[in-house]
Short mmCIF file of C-alpha atoms in Angstrom, two decimals:
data_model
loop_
_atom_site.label_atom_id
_atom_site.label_comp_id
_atom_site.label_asym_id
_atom_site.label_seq_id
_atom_site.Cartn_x
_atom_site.Cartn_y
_atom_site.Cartn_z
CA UNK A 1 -12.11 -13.06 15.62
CA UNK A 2 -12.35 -9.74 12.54
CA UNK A 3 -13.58 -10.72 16.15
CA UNK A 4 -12.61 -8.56 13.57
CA UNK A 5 -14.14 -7.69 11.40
CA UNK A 6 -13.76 -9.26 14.98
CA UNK A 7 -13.39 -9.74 14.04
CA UNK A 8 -13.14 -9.24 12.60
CA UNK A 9 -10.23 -7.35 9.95
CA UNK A 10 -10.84 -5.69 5.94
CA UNK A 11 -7.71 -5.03 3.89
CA UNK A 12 -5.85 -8.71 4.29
CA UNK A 13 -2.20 -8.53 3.07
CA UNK A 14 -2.50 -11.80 1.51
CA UNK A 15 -3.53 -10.40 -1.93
CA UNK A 16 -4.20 -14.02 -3.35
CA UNK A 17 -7.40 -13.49 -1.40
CA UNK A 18 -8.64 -10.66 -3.48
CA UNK A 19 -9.18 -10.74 -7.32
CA UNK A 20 -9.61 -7.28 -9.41
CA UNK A 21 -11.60 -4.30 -8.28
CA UNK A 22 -14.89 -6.16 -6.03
CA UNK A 23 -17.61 -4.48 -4.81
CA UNK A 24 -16.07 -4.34 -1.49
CA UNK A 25 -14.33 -1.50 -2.75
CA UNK A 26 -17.49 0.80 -2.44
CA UNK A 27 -18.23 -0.54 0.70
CA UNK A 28 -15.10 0.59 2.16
CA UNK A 29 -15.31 4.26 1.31
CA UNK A 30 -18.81 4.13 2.74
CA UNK A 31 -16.94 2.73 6.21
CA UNK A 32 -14.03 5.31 6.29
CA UNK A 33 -17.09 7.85 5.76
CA UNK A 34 -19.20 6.16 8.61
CA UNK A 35 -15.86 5.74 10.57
CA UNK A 36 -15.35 9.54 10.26
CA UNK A 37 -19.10 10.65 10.88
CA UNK A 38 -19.28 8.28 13.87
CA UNK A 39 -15.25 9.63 15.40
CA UNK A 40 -16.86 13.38 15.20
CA UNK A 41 -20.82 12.96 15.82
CA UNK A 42 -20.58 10.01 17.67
CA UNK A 43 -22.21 7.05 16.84
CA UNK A 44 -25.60 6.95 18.23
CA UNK A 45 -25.80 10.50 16.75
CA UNK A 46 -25.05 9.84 13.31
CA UNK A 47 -27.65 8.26 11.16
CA UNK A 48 -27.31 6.37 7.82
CA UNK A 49 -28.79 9.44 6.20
CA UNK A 50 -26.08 11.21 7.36
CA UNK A 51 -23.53 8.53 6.39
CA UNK A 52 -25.39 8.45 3.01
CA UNK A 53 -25.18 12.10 1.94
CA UNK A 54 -21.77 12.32 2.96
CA UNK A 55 -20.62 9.44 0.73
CA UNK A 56 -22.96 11.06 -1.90
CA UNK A 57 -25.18 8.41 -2.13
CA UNK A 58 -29.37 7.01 -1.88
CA UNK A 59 -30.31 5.97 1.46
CA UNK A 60 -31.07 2.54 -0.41
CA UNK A 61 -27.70 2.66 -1.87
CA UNK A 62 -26.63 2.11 1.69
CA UNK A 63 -29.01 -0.68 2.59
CA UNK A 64 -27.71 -2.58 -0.37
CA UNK A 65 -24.18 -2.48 1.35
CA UNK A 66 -24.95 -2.85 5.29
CA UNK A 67 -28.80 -3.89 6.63
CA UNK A 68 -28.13 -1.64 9.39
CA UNK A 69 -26.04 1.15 11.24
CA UNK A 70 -24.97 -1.50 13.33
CA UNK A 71 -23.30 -3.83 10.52
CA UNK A 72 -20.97 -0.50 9.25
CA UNK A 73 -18.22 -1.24 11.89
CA UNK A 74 -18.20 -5.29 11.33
CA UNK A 75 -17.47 -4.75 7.44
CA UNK A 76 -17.94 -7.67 5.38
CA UNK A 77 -18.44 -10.13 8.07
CA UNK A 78 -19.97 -13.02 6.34
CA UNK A 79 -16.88 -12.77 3.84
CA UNK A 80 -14.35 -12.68 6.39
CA UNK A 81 -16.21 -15.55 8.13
CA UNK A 82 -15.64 -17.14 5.13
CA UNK A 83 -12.25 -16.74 4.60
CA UNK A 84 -11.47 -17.74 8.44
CA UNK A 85 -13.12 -20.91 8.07
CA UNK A 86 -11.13 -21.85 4.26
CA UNK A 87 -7.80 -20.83 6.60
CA UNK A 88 -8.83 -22.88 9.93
CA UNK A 89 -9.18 -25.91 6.76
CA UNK A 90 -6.00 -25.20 5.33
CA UNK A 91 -3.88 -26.05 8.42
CA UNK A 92 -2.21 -29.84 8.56
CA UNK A 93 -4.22 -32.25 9.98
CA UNK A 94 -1.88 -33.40 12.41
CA UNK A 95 -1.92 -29.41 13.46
CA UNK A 96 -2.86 -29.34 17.38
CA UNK A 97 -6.14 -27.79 17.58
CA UNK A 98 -5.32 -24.61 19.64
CA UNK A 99 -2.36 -24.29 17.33
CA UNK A 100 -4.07 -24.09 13.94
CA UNK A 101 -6.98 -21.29 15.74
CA UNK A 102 -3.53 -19.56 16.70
CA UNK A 103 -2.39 -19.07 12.93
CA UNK A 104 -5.58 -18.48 11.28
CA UNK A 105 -6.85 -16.03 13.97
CA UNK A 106 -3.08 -14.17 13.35
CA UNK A 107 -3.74 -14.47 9.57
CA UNK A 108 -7.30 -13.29 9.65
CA UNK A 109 -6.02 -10.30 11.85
CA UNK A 110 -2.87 -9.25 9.35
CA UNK A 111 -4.19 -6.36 7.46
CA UNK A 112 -1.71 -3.86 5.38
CA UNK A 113 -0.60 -1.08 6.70
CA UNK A 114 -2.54 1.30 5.14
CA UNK A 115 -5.44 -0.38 6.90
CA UNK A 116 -3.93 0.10 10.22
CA UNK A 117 -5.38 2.76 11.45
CA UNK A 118 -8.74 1.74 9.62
CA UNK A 119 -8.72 -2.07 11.77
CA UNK A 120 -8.21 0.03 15.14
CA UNK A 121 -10.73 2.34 14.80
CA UNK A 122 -13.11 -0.71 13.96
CA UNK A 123 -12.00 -2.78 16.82
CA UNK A 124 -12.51 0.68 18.91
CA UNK A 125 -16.26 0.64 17.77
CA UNK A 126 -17.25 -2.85 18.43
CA UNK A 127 -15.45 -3.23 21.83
CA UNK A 128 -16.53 0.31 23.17
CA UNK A 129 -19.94 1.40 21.78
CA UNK A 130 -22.91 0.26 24.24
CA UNK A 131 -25.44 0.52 21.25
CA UNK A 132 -23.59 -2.22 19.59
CA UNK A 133 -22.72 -4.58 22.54
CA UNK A 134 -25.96 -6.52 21.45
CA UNK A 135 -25.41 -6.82 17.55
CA UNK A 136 -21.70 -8.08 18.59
CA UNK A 137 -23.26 -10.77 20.74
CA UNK A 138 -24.92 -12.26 17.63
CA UNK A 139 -21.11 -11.73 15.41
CA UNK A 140 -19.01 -13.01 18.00
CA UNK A 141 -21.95 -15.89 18.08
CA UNK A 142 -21.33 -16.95 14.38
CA UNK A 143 -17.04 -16.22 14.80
CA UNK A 144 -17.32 -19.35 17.66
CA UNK A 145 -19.42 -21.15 15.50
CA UNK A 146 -16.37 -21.46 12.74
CA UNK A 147 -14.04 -22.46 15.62
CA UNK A 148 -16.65 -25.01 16.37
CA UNK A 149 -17.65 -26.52 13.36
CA UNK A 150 -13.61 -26.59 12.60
CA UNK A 151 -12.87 -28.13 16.22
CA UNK A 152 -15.16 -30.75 16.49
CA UNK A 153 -14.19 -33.54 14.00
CA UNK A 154 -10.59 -32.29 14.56
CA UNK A 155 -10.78 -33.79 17.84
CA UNK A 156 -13.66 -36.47 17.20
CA UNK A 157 -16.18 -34.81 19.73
CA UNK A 158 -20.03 -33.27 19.55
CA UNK A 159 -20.46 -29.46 18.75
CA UNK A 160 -22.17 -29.23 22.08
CA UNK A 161 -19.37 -31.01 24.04
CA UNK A 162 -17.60 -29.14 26.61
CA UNK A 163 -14.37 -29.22 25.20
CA UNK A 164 -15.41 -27.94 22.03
CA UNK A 165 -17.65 -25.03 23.15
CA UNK A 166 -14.54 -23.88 25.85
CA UNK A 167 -11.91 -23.75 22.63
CA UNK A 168 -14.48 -21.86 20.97
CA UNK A 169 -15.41 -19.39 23.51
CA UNK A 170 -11.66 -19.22 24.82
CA UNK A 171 -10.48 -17.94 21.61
CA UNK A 172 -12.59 -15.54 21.23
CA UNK A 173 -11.99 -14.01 24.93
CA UNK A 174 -8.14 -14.51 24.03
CA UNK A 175 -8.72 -12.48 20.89
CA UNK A 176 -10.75 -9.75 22.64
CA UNK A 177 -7.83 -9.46 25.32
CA UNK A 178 -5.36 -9.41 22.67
CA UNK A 179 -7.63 -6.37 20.80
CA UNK A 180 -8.25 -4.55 24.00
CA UNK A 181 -4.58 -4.47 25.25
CA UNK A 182 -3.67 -3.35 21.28
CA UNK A 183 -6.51 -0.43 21.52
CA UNK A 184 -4.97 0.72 24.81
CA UNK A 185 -1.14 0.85 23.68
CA UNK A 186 -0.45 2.72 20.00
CA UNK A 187 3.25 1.20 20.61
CA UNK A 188 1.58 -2.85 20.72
CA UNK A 189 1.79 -5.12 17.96
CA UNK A 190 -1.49 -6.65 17.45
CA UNK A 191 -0.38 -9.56 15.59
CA UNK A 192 2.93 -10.32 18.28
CA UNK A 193 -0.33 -9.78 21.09
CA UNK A 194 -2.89 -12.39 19.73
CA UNK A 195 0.40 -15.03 18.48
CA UNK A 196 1.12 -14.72 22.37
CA UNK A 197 -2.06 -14.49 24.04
CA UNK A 198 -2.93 -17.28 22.25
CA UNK A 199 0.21 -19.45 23.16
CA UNK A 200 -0.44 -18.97 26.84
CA UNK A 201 -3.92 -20.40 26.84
CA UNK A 202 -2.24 -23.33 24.30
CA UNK A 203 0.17 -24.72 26.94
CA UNK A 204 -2.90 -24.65 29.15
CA UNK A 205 -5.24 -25.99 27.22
CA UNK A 206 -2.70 -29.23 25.91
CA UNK A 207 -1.21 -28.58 22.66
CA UNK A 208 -2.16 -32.61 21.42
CA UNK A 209 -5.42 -33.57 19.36
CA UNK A 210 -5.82 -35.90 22.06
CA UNK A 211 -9.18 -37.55 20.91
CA UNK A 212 -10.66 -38.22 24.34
CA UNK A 213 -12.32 -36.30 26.84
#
């Protein structure tokens, strides 16, 4: 997930993805503001007026950026979304399923180092602020959905099959695990975490594209 921008992650390394100066640009000051706001007011205490005059911007400056508070820490989800689902596509056909979620979860997770510190305080937010635990139901709800829609004719089985919806909702728990054990230990690699979290549940899951089932 950038389950990511959890993501969910901002700040990719792979520049081919970005092209000039976008938009995005303003939106991220107005996150490192929010970021800040939220780190020293808390979140529930901090308001989008406050994250508004502090950027030096209109209230409906803001609203043309995020619809809500709750859509600051998630970035530019539908983007990233995006951009999961074109590197899910990208993988070899002959890829085993759990295999190509593997790469493109570690690729949609690799952020420059700058953006370090920027990705963990994000991942801090979703994962550990109560207001937002039902927003993130409805994210990680659309993340599963690119696993699924990428899973299904991979394998040559329904959306709503079984197998399908327990690769989808196992790599997002694997990618949670992975964030939460990162969050907890400044010395972790988050990128070594999720490449071997996601190898466990791989041998355990059958590494074929076995059609059946």
């Amino acid at each position: 997930m950038t389950v990511g921008e959890s993501g969910c992650g901002t700040g990719r390394a792979d520049s081919a993805r970005r092209t000039g100066r976008q938009p995005a640009s303003s939106r991220t000051e107005i996150e490192h503001v929010a970021f800040r706001l939220f780190d020293e007011q808390g979140f529930d205490q901090t308001t989008v007026d406050d994250i508004a005059a502090a950027v030096g911007i209109a209230r409906r400056t803001f609203f043309s950026y995020f619809p809500s508070k709750n859509d600051v820490p998630w970035g530019s989800f539908d983007r990233e979304l995006a951009l999961f689902r074109t590197m899910l596509a990208g993988t070899p056909p002959d890829m085993p399923v759990m295999e190509a979620v593997r790469y493109a979860v570690v690729r949609f997770n690799t952020v420059e180092p700058a953006e370090q510190p920027w990705h963990r305080r994000r991942l801090a937010l979703i994962l550990g602020t109560p207001a937002l635990q039902a927003h993130s139901t409805l994210r990680y709800a659309e993340w599963r959905q690119v696993i699924v829609e990428f899973a299904a004719p991979r394998l040559g089985l329904p959306e709503s099959s079984i197998v399908i919806q327990t690769i989808a909702y196992t790599a997002l728990a694997v990618a949670i695990a992975a964030y939460d054990v990162w969050l907890r230990d400044d010395g972790s690699d988050l990128l070594e975490l999720l490449d071997q979290a996601f190898r466990v549940v791989a041998a355990g899951l059958g590494g074929t594209n076995d059609r059946t089932g």
